[in-house]
XYZ file of C-alpha atoms in Angstrom:
759
model
C 154.771 70.431 80.598
C 156.134 72.784 77.931
C 157.351 71.265 74.518
C 160.855 71.757 75.754
C 160.397 69.824 79.013
C 158.763 67.132 76.964
C 161.848 67.117 74.565
C 163.986 66.570 77.697
C 161.725 64.017 78.970
C 162.133 61.984 75.788
C 165.983 62.356 75.856
C 165.951 60.765 79.348
C 163.534 57.991 78.532
C 165.737 54.756 77.469
C 162.661 52.787 76.176
C 161.938 55.678 73.571
C 165.666 56.414 72.822
C 166.584 52.816 71.818
C 164.093 53.081 68.949
C 165.427 56.372 67.737
C 167.610 56.320 64.646
C 168.030 59.856 64.045
C 167.545 63.057 66.190
C 168.483 66.418 64.560
C 167.869 69.747 65.867
C 167.585 72.264 63.273
C 168.681 75.597 64.854
C 166.576 78.908 65.263
C 166.994 80.942 61.934
C 167.003 84.879 62.165
C 164.750 87.046 59.869
C 166.284 88.596 56.691
C 164.728 91.918 55.794
C 164.327 93.995 52.553
C 162.485 97.148 51.702
C 159.099 98.074 50.311
C 159.070 99.557 46.766
C 159.210 103.345 46.922
C 156.084 103.797 44.717
C 153.847 101.660 47.158
C 150.529 103.395 47.892
C 150.818 105.223 51.281
C 147.462 103.601 52.247
C 149.046 100.137 51.964
C 152.138 101.187 53.969
C 149.870 102.813 56.755
C 147.828 99.568 56.827
C 151.266 97.368 57.208
C 152.400 99.728 60.053
C 149.047 99.325 61.935
C 149.798 95.448 61.809
C 153.293 96.033 63.117
C 154.977 95.258 59.773
C 157.652 97.898 59.381
C 159.842 95.849 56.872
C 159.190 93.024 54.640
C 161.197 89.724 54.652
C 163.500 89.534 51.636
C 161.260 87.246 49.687
C 158.188 89.470 50.292
C 160.205 92.507 49.118
C 161.424 90.685 45.797
C 157.936 89.313 45.151
C 155.938 92.719 45.593
C 158.672 94.418 43.548
C 158.176 91.767 40.655
C 154.407 92.044 40.804
C 154.316 95.920 40.674
C 156.653 95.716 37.640
C 153.968 93.346 35.883
C 156.009 90.132 36.133
C 154.510 86.586 36.654
C 156.220 85.047 39.654
C 156.023 82.106 41.787
C 157.025 82.368 45.617
C 158.573 79.173 47.186
C 159.241 79.378 50.877
C 158.236 77.197 53.737
C 155.044 77.124 55.823
C 154.271 80.220 57.972
C 156.795 82.550 56.161
C 154.361 85.100 55.243
C 153.607 84.377 51.568
C 150.227 86.052 52.056
C 151.748 89.507 52.088
C 153.486 88.926 48.756
C 150.147 89.040 46.811
C 147.840 91.096 49.229
C 150.192 94.112 48.949
C 150.344 94.489 45.085
C 146.766 93.691 45.015
C 145.623 96.396 47.501
C 148.267 98.794 45.799
C 146.634 98.375 42.369
C 143.111 98.845 43.744
C 144.031 102.031 45.569
C 145.664 103.402 42.670
C 142.835 102.465 40.131
C 139.351 101.673 41.763
C 138.335 99.771 38.712
C 141.237 97.077 39.075
C 140.113 93.690 40.013
C 141.879 90.524 41.416
C 141.019 86.732 41.493
C 142.372 84.371 44.416
C 142.397 80.798 43.944
C 142.769 78.479 46.839
C 142.457 74.510 46.744
C 139.915 74.339 49.376
C 137.050 76.308 50.925
C 138.639 76.214 54.421
C 141.857 77.856 52.884
C 139.675 80.361 51.099
C 137.957 81.648 54.188
C 141.127 81.425 56.090
C 142.980 83.703 53.775
C 140.055 85.907 53.188
C 140.056 86.801 56.833
C 143.730 87.706 56.608
C 142.785 90.095 53.652
C 139.709 91.751 55.446
C 142.088 92.518 58.363
C 144.312 94.586 55.938
C 141.541 96.241 54.379
C 140.104 97.367 57.532
C 143.304 99.214 58.286
C 142.810 101.197 55.054
C 140.332 104.056 54.988
C 139.003 103.241 51.422
C 135.929 101.089 50.466
C 137.763 98.045 49.036
C 135.190 95.180 48.637
C 136.733 91.626 49.040
C 134.238 88.719 48.916
C 134.445 84.981 49.299
C 132.689 83.271 46.298
C 131.888 79.504 46.628
C 129.180 76.998 47.022
C 128.299 78.436 50.255
C 127.792 82.038 49.144
C 124.023 83.030 49.446
C 122.175 83.456 46.207
C 121.258 87.042 47.338
C 124.846 88.201 47.724
C 126.323 86.698 44.295
C 124.843 89.571 42.166
C 126.634 92.257 44.447
C 129.991 90.264 44.214
C 129.832 90.258 40.436
C 129.227 93.985 40.261
C 131.118 95.459 43.103
C 133.873 92.712 44.180
C 137.381 94.116 43.886
C 138.859 90.883 45.084
C 136.960 87.635 44.445
C 138.145 84.668 46.595
C 137.158 81.360 45.139
C 138.388 77.727 44.580
C 139.244 76.056 41.359
C 135.782 74.012 41.308
C 133.909 77.342 41.581
C 135.786 79.049 38.821
C 135.245 76.089 36.759
C 131.493 75.575 37.222
C 130.190 78.957 38.716
C 132.195 81.917 37.098
C 133.735 80.948 33.734
C 130.454 79.442 32.219
C 128.573 82.597 33.235
C 131.222 85.132 32.391
C 128.762 87.619 30.758
C 127.697 88.252 34.298
C 131.335 89.059 35.255
C 132.060 91.630 32.694
C 133.662 94.045 35.272
C 135.857 91.426 36.671
C 137.286 90.204 33.317
C 137.541 93.580 31.733
C 139.635 94.774 34.612
C 141.486 91.700 35.928
C 144.732 92.859 37.133
C 146.139 89.916 39.254
C 145.323 86.277 39.471
C 146.672 84.602 42.780
C 147.195 80.738 42.679
C 148.066 79.761 46.168
C 149.400 76.370 47.286
C 150.346 75.300 43.707
C 152.259 72.234 44.977
C 148.758 70.883 45.824
C 147.829 70.928 42.134
C 149.553 67.695 40.918
C 148.407 64.788 39.131
C 144.659 64.840 38.048
C 143.771 68.005 39.942
C 146.692 69.919 38.589
C 146.048 68.870 35.185
C 142.428 69.930 35.409
C 143.322 73.164 36.816
C 145.959 73.873 34.241
C 143.158 73.635 31.589
C 140.723 75.849 33.753
C 143.473 78.616 33.606
C 143.592 78.106 29.791
C 139.975 78.858 29.759
C 140.224 81.841 32.046
C 143.007 83.314 30.106
C 140.968 82.842 26.808
C 137.986 84.697 28.438
C 140.275 87.412 29.618
C 141.608 87.873 26.163
C 138.068 88.193 24.756
C 137.404 91.105 27.308
C 140.782 92.602 26.660
C 142.749 92.013 29.904
C 146.040 90.203 30.525
C 146.483 89.697 34.323
C 149.650 89.030 36.212
C 149.979 85.703 37.737
C 151.320 85.193 41.209
C 151.840 81.720 42.491
C 152.864 80.441 45.837
C 154.073 77.040 46.851
C 155.730 75.156 49.684
C 159.082 73.563 48.706
C 159.067 71.420 45.831
C 161.984 70.801 43.247
C 160.382 72.239 40.240
C 158.343 75.153 41.215
C 159.014 77.415 38.269
C 158.280 74.484 35.633
C 154.979 73.778 37.668
C 153.754 77.288 37.697
C 154.710 77.784 33.894
C 152.983 74.461 32.933
C 150.009 75.603 35.119
C 149.692 79.220 33.618
C 151.358 78.980 30.373
C 153.455 82.029 31.179
C 157.144 82.645 31.802
C 157.652 82.935 35.683
C 160.117 84.721 38.074
C 161.297 82.587 40.840
C 161.454 83.938 44.269
C 162.866 81.361 46.700
C 165.290 82.974 49.041
C 163.396 82.831 52.362
C 163.762 85.681 54.865
C 161.219 84.502 57.511
C 162.552 83.621 60.951
C 162.101 80.096 62.219
C 162.146 78.571 65.829
C 164.267 75.547 66.826
C 162.868 72.460 65.479
C 163.738 68.830 66.903
C 163.339 66.061 64.187
C 163.074 62.629 65.380
C 163.107 59.348 63.135
C 161.594 56.531 65.203
C 161.655 53.065 64.194
C 159.275 50.483 65.955
C 160.976 47.679 67.822
C 161.731 44.241 66.201
C 159.121 41.747 67.787
C 160.230 38.869 65.685
C 163.914 38.836 64.727
C 163.716 35.641 62.587
C 160.979 37.138 60.374
C 162.044 40.717 60.556
C 158.554 41.836 61.853
C 158.282 44.994 63.801
C 155.814 46.489 66.192
C 153.056 48.212 64.089
C 153.227 51.874 63.386
C 149.698 52.555 64.499
C 150.177 51.221 68.211
C 153.340 53.007 68.502
C 151.859 56.341 67.101
C 148.998 55.885 69.718
C 151.627 55.526 72.560
C 153.572 58.603 71.548
C 150.297 60.729 70.961
C 149.054 59.524 74.169
C 152.174 60.694 76.124
C 151.837 64.168 74.313
C 148.370 64.260 75.255
C 148.928 63.465 79.086
C 151.830 65.999 79.138
C 149.498 68.731 77.860
C 151.415 69.369 74.528
C 149.078 70.462 71.854
C 149.801 68.301 68.910
C 148.639 67.047 65.289
C 149.082 63.499 64.289
C 149.187 62.767 60.402
C 148.031 59.426 59.257
C 148.018 58.236 55.485
C 144.751 56.578 55.322
C 141.254 57.542 56.438
C 140.871 54.209 58.391
C 144.117 54.778 60.257
C 142.911 58.417 61.306
C 139.577 56.835 62.716
C 141.503 53.914 64.536
C 143.841 56.526 66.137
C 140.964 58.779 66.971
C 139.091 56.028 68.613
C 142.156 54.975 70.770
C 142.820 58.657 71.926
C 139.128 59.584 72.625
C 138.927 56.471 75.026
C 141.760 57.875 77.085
C 140.217 61.228 77.617
C 136.521 60.398 77.818
C 134.650 61.937 80.800
C 131.871 60.102 82.771
C 129.324 61.523 80.355
C 131.272 60.242 77.321
C 132.563 63.454 76.089
C 135.937 63.449 74.486
C 136.277 66.918 72.681
C 140.096 67.190 73.474
C 140.718 64.745 70.648
C 139.276 65.505 67.242
C 139.722 63.801 63.744
C 139.875 65.685 60.528
C 139.843 64.216 56.949
C 138.089 64.285 53.643
C 134.557 63.093 53.862
C 133.719 65.169 56.841
C 130.925 67.727 56.108
C 132.423 71.325 55.695
C 130.527 72.554 58.756
C 132.182 69.928 60.874
C 135.577 70.705 59.389
C 135.181 74.517 60.238
C 134.036 73.695 63.837
C 137.238 71.580 64.458
C 139.425 74.379 62.950
C 137.874 77.022 65.300
C 138.289 74.578 68.396
C 141.911 74.239 67.321
C 142.543 77.916 67.233
C 140.919 78.348 70.299
C 143.094 75.991 72.097
C 140.180 73.599 73.094
C 141.597 70.696 71.161
C 144.697 68.974 72.412
C 145.238 66.530 69.793
C 143.990 66.369 66.213
C 144.428 63.323 63.953
C 144.379 64.199 60.366
C 145.007 62.888 56.791
C 146.918 65.263 54.466
C 143.763 67.352 54.519
C 145.408 69.668 57.205
C 148.797 69.746 55.168
C 147.794 72.980 53.663
C 148.167 76.419 55.203
C 144.959 76.804 57.239
C 145.533 78.649 60.394
C 144.862 76.061 63.178
C 146.685 78.015 65.822
C 149.887 77.225 67.771
C 150.589 73.624 67.867
C 153.804 72.314 69.478
C 154.336 68.851 68.206
C 153.542 66.904 65.043
C 153.622 63.142 64.883
C 153.561 61.196 61.485
C 152.203 57.816 61.472
C 154.383 56.452 58.603
C 156.469 58.521 55.992
C 154.113 60.620 53.955
C 155.596 59.393 50.762
C 157.816 62.679 49.842
C 160.227 64.919 51.424
C 158.067 67.913 50.421
C 155.040 66.655 52.146
C 157.017 65.755 55.234
C 158.216 69.235 55.747
C 154.739 70.611 54.889
C 153.227 68.464 57.623
C 156.028 69.442 60.062
C 155.277 73.077 59.326
C 151.883 72.611 61.104
C 153.835 72.733 64.501
C 155.822 75.751 65.741
C 154.110 78.107 63.282
C 154.589 81.048 65.647
C 158.514 80.603 65.655
C 158.650 78.615 69.061
C 160.553 75.334 69.807
C 158.717 72.493 67.905
C 158.932 68.692 67.741
C 158.540 66.466 64.763
C 158.331 62.559 65.291
C 158.233 60.307 62.310
C 157.051 56.826 63.105
C 158.175 54.466 60.456
C 155.891 51.632 58.995
C 157.349 48.249 58.059
C 157.119 49.518 54.247
C 160.353 49.492 52.355
C 160.336 53.273 51.667
C 159.728 53.907 55.371
C 162.496 51.688 56.431
C 164.967 53.097 53.905
C 164.310 56.536 55.021
C 164.325 55.857 58.824
C 167.726 54.051 58.438
C 169.047 56.492 56.031
C 168.276 59.925 57.507
C 171.030 61.475 55.386
C 169.002 60.993 52.287
C 165.897 62.786 53.601
C 167.904 65.705 55.178
C 170.297 66.103 52.106
C 168.179 65.418 49.152
C 166.215 68.224 47.396
C 162.362 67.886 47.460
C 160.696 66.018 44.692
C 159.018 67.096 41.576
C 155.179 67.839 41.199
C 153.789 66.476 37.851
C 150.916 67.432 35.794
C 149.832 66.560 32.297
C 147.426 69.135 30.948
C 147.521 67.661 27.501
C 146.169 64.247 28.814
C 143.515 63.475 26.062
C 140.814 62.373 28.479
C 141.151 65.697 30.455
C 141.925 68.241 27.547
C 138.891 66.899 25.663
C 136.460 67.727 28.449
C 137.953 71.380 28.851
C 137.672 71.966 25.055
C 133.970 71.163 25.503
C 133.727 73.609 28.511
C 135.452 76.282 26.427
C 133.366 75.953 23.525
C 130.259 76.368 25.864
C 131.833 79.462 27.181
C 132.779 81.047 23.842
C 132.576 79.646 20.344
C 135.685 78.440 18.792
C 136.824 80.542 15.579
C 137.959 78.221 12.822
C 141.682 78.018 12.975
C 141.870 78.940 16.780
C 144.117 76.984 18.920
C 143.255 76.124 22.473
C 146.192 77.153 24.405
C 148.381 76.987 21.203
C 147.614 73.175 20.818
C 147.943 71.996 17.219
C 145.479 69.284 17.887
C 142.721 71.723 18.469
C 141.027 71.536 14.954
C 141.004 67.645 15.173
C 139.394 67.745 18.580
C 136.791 70.319 17.308
C 135.975 68.097 14.280
C 135.568 65.052 16.590
C 133.296 66.976 18.809
C 131.268 68.057 15.537
C 131.157 64.448 14.509
C 129.637 63.627 17.867
C 126.885 66.319 17.487
C 128.319 68.233 20.563
C 129.432 71.199 18.415
C 128.110 72.618 15.209
C 130.222 74.620 12.630
C 128.335 77.790 11.296
C 130.106 80.530 9.234
C 133.578 79.435 10.416
C 132.677 79.085 14.204
C 132.157 75.984 16.267
C 129.041 76.477 18.499
C 127.902 74.464 21.418
C 124.654 72.688 20.629
C 124.428 69.758 23.128
C 121.660 69.877 25.674
C 123.637 69.411 28.723
C 125.870 71.697 30.802
C 129.545 70.262 30.107
C 131.195 71.696 33.266
C 128.832 69.640 35.567
C 130.331 66.359 34.172
C 134.032 67.420 34.758
C 135.237 66.753 38.370
C 138.461 68.568 38.764
C 139.806 66.658 41.735
C 139.264 63.009 40.313
C 138.133 61.463 37.118
C 135.331 59.466 38.967
C 131.445 60.277 39.111
C 129.969 62.368 41.781
C 130.506 61.467 45.444
C 128.387 58.994 47.542
C 126.598 60.454 50.727
C 126.590 58.815 54.096
C 123.252 58.877 55.700
C 122.920 58.064 59.431
C 119.573 56.269 60.148
C 120.219 55.390 63.916
C 117.221 57.840 64.871
C 114.189 56.470 62.675
C 112.563 59.856 63.011
C 115.532 62.011 61.745
C 117.921 60.578 59.119
C 120.858 63.011 58.632
C 123.785 63.054 56.201
C 127.190 62.750 58.181
C 129.749 62.471 55.423
C 130.664 61.734 51.738
C 133.146 59.446 49.894
C 134.326 59.313 46.347
C 133.161 56.426 44.091
C 136.529 54.490 43.904
C 136.823 54.474 47.842
C 133.112 53.115 48.491
C 133.685 49.418 47.525
C 136.444 49.385 50.287
C 134.978 51.107 53.062
C 131.180 51.457 52.503
C 130.214 48.034 51.430
C 127.176 46.377 53.286
C 128.152 45.212 56.866
C 131.268 47.428 56.719
C 132.000 49.324 59.987
C 132.296 52.934 58.942
C 134.221 55.057 61.467
C 133.552 58.814 61.895
C 135.468 60.827 64.544
C 135.964 57.561 66.529
C 132.223 56.804 66.402
C 131.293 53.222 64.789
C 128.608 52.737 62.234
C 127.411 49.585 60.532
C 126.577 50.055 56.784
C 123.025 48.785 56.531
C 122.515 49.295 52.774
C 124.650 50.812 49.881
C 122.645 52.222 47.076
C 125.067 52.339 44.077
C 122.312 53.775 41.841
C 121.327 56.702 44.007
C 124.999 57.053 45.512
C 123.781 56.721 49.052
C 124.989 54.523 52.122
C 122.727 54.161 55.019
C 124.376 53.509 58.230
C 123.420 52.814 61.932
C 125.624 53.729 64.937
C 126.972 50.578 66.624
C 129.511 49.766 69.468
C 131.710 46.858 68.512
C 135.182 45.885 69.462
C 136.437 45.663 65.801
C 136.749 47.553 62.520
C 136.566 46.164 58.843
C 139.018 46.307 55.995
C 138.362 45.003 52.364
C 140.435 43.005 49.972
C 140.449 44.449 46.297
C 141.132 42.046 43.417
C 142.478 43.683 40.339
C 143.088 42.406 36.880
C 144.795 44.053 33.971
C 144.424 43.824 30.098
C 146.793 45.467 27.587
C 144.940 47.464 24.901
C 147.792 48.960 22.869
C 151.566 48.983 23.192
C 152.979 52.434 22.471
C 156.821 51.817 22.865
C 159.129 48.977 23.876
C 162.808 48.418 24.581
C 165.092 45.717 25.542
C 165.446 41.940 24.191
C 167.571 38.886 24.632
C 169.168 38.846 28.136
C 167.908 42.383 29.241
C 164.576 43.022 30.743
C 162.132 44.433 28.250
C 160.245 47.471 29.153
C 157.170 48.783 27.480
C 154.404 51.419 27.960
C 150.863 51.567 26.716
C 147.287 51.836 27.256
C 145.532 49.197 29.594
C 142.050 48.284 30.929
C 142.119 47.805 34.607
C 139.315 45.925 36.363
C 138.925 45.699 40.097
C 136.366 44.209 42.449
C 136.137 43.952 46.121
C 135.384 40.233 46.947
C 135.648 40.017 50.889
C 136.065 41.960 53.997
C 137.910 41.242 57.276
C 136.912 42.013 60.884
C 139.914 43.208 62.810
C 139.932 43.664 66.570
C 140.835 46.755 68.255
C 144.125 46.808 70.214
C 145.332 43.353 69.182
C 144.604 43.908 65.598
C 143.737 39.959 65.196
C 141.565 38.901 62.452
C 138.148 37.966 63.807
C 136.468 36.528 60.620
C 135.465 37.596 57.081
C 132.415 38.199 54.982
C 131.760 38.284 51.114
C 131.236 41.636 49.454
C 128.838 41.567 46.354
C 129.444 44.760 44.399
C 129.670 45.451 40.627
C 133.184 45.497 38.974
C 134.675 48.755 38.291
C 136.656 49.241 35.029
C 139.206 52.026 34.105
C 141.085 52.555 31.006
C 144.540 54.156 31.724
C 148.152 54.097 30.814
C 150.830 51.737 32.160
C 154.526 50.759 31.839
C 155.566 47.066 32.279
C 158.632 45.034 32.815
C 159.021 41.591 31.412
C 161.856 39.272 32.685
C 164.135 37.519 29.915
C 163.383 33.827 29.201
C 166.768 32.803 30.474
C 165.738 33.983 34.023
C 162.718 31.655 33.905
C 164.963 28.808 33.061
C 167.467 29.676 35.661
C 165.286 29.959 38.979
C 162.547 27.552 40.171
C 158.954 28.598 39.823
C 158.291 29.288 43.530
C 161.417 31.271 44.226
C 160.916 33.272 40.986
C 157.300 33.999 41.858
C 158.122 35.250 45.328
C 161.002 37.564 43.900
C 158.324 38.974 41.561
C 155.979 39.699 44.582
C 159.136 41.455 46.339
C 159.901 43.542 43.374
C 156.280 44.651 42.702
C 156.034 45.475 46.590
C 159.248 47.653 46.270
C 158.341 49.320 43.158
C 154.812 50.364 44.555
C 156.676 52.007 47.510
C 159.581 53.601 45.729
C 158.021 55.124 42.838
C 155.690 57.669 44.501
C 158.971 58.931 46.088
C 160.385 59.890 42.666
C 157.128 60.853 41.148
C 155.925 63.256 44.102
C 152.536 61.585 43.771
C 150.293 60.178 46.500
C 150.702 56.502 46.818
C 147.217 55.923 45.663
C 147.839 57.753 42.305
C 149.623 54.638 41.020
C 149.263 50.810 41.445
C 151.363 47.883 40.764
C 150.422 44.268 39.715
C 152.410 41.211 38.812
C 151.890 38.166 36.777
C 154.130 35.197 36.993
C 152.835 34.070 33.588
C 151.269 37.075 31.799
C 148.651 36.622 29.313
C 149.951 39.487 27.063
C 153.618 38.782 27.125
C 153.495 35.204 28.108
C 156.459 35.670 30.733
C 156.702 36.965 34.257
C 155.689 40.645 34.002
C 155.270 43.545 36.518
C 152.835 46.407 35.596
C 152.737 49.893 36.866
C 149.649 52.005 36.172
C 148.167 55.408 36.728
C 145.117 55.025 38.923
C 143.268 57.815 36.885
C 141.054 57.298 33.786
C 143.353 58.056 30.952
C 146.438 58.405 32.961
C 148.327 61.717 33.724
C 151.659 60.699 32.590
C 152.997 59.156 35.877
C 153.741 55.619 34.296
C 155.379 57.276 31.245
C 157.719 59.122 33.784
C 158.648 55.806 35.470
C 159.166 54.010 31.833
C 161.817 56.889 31.395
C 163.682 56.155 34.796
C 163.162 52.652 35.367
C 166.861 51.914 35.960
C 166.780 54.355 38.828
C 163.929 52.550 40.323
C 165.858 49.036 39.989
C 168.885 50.657 41.483
C 166.853 51.950 44.698
C 165.216 48.654 45.051
C 168.636 46.747 45.172
C 169.769 49.432 47.567
C 166.951 48.938 49.747
C 167.269 45.079 49.754
C 170.785 45.318 50.536
C 170.501 47.685 53.336
C 167.874 45.601 55.241
C 169.195 43.597 57.957
C 166.961 40.683 57.613
C 168.345 37.264 56.287
C 165.569 35.863 53.985
C 163.412 38.883 53.356
C 160.899 40.557 55.704
C 157.733 42.846 55.578
C 160.139 45.843 55.297
C 161.926 44.945 52.300
C 160.151 42.389 50.106
C 156.652 42.677 51.841
C 154.641 40.083 53.975
C 153.264 38.340 50.877
C 156.633 37.275 49.534
C 157.629 33.870 50.581
C 160.895 32.485 51.860
C 164.049 33.240 50.022
C 162.577 36.117 47.918
C 165.262 38.565 48.951
C 168.251 36.358 47.904
C 166.588 35.448 44.536
C 165.548 39.065 43.846
C 169.115 40.444 44.542
C 170.336 37.982 42.087
C 167.938 38.971 39.354
C 168.448 42.808 40.089
C 172.247 42.153 39.703
C 171.685 40.377 36.326
C 169.187 43.153 35.141
C 171.431 46.012 36.190
C 174.752 44.809 34.423
C 175.774 47.584 31.918
C 175.766 45.129 29.100
C 172.232 44.254 29.882
C 170.754 47.513 29.030
C 170.407 49.276 25.488
């Protein structure tokens, strides 16, 4: 069945259509062309013609012209719009005109690096000139590294390798840094939060080393659609950017369907689960022979869906290769194999977290199913772009969960289609992150007295602090590195946690093998003793978790359930930076907090029915994190006006709403923030809700919420009023809020949002 035939089948299915809240057809879009610059090297033009490219799209033409004029730029167009040409053309032009010219390509993942390097190689092969382009990452053989340093015209790498393998050893890369003409940073929308804040500091270090060797490269950044691409690129590079955002690429017809699972209990407002509904839709696509990708928000959801779909297509020998999973934690070799199988058309359905959201070439998929709204408009379009990448008809089905944000989006499709995408936020000057990179910079090159790191006036204070800690030593007006350790090794760009845990399969006593990895903060939830760890639909029981050696030993089992753990979080205010409001208004404040979290028990959840089969205790050490938060304290008169139980239920509901609404406005992953509530808070002595950054030191997310809290409260009230339930349901106030929470919360929000009640 073709995707067009499948779309017609859905239209004629009453069972499906009764749950559709919106079906929009985005029409086919014709290409808009420009012209290549007249001074482009003939060798590049000949290579483009061999690839069948006679004219560039308008965004490609403008980007290439800007780059050749030496202007820093950021290109913002949808997935599969030919952004690669925007940087490959000027880079190859520069090398053909000057053999000594060099370029550095940065991609967020190894997979994307190798994918884009292949595209570059194919262009170079069309040019009769010995241009050397190499991928330099952790998989590069030691024997090849020396040749890359000396002869590589284009070095393709990732931020982690630049941070740990190139900048600290810049003396071995003199040819690169003396002649660096272009720095390409692709997929910059992926660099937000901790990762983006770290990368901005790595770029500061790169520019410092370039200045030392006398080069000043042009930065070419590329991004999927976000609201603030120019601001993000300028924060990332410290340079003024030209914005190129007029898309000239063609696009095929796209069908966008919003699907809301049916209500199964009208009194309680409970809907059918998004996982079973997604499974049914994915299964029908699989049966119809439509190649598709399913996106889920959590690793566990991915594995549960893979298990369901693999059981559908398993042959008598137990093989089910038509269905594959894809997520962080799989080993790189396994991920590359899955990508190859997708391109070859051997995989009909892949279930992934947002790990496949980036522009890795995975072939021509026809349909995309989202199990739950991804949290941002930008991510939704990015994931949708994985289907119909060759300009063909494509299908996107968004299956809503019962969360308040999902229910709002699914019932107000105009918000999704008419709003501009969200902002991406970074905070390079976060003290926790900045200090780490000042250490790395001092290791790479001594600081001159009076030198400012990226122009920051706090640099002398930071250097003096590091001198007091015996990490730097000042001699003749210079600060030299004197500590024994290698500072780059202690800085994880993608999180503020320690190194990952490895997962070891001990099913075969003669041959133990590593099958995956997991970050430290996720381990207590998914790898505690007796947990069922799922990997590509296979089940493993955790036999032992070695916290000291960072290893989890697992054994393959076949049981009819999976496990999920409960996390208990407590919070203590360390310092209050700022506060507003008093009397009858809500008091809002922001400051520094200490968050303690511990996993105390786990539940066994049966497949298919999702019923609870029992529980077990978890004994793991408590994790502590110092971070930033903002909080809201209700006025005393509200305490006197409402009884304790309704007030508590309203607080639970408000915390639930804020937890789901805030990521939409911040353009962060839902796990980047957390929300807790206290009916009688120790610090304020009153009902209080805290929102904190789930990152040591914080990255400014809670500060942003502090500035726009009225907007959040307005959105919370709008969600409550638009929900059709009577007394509150899982879709508005959450499953934990008790009877009457909705009515009480609307009254509280009306009071808090009165104009007189605000400063």
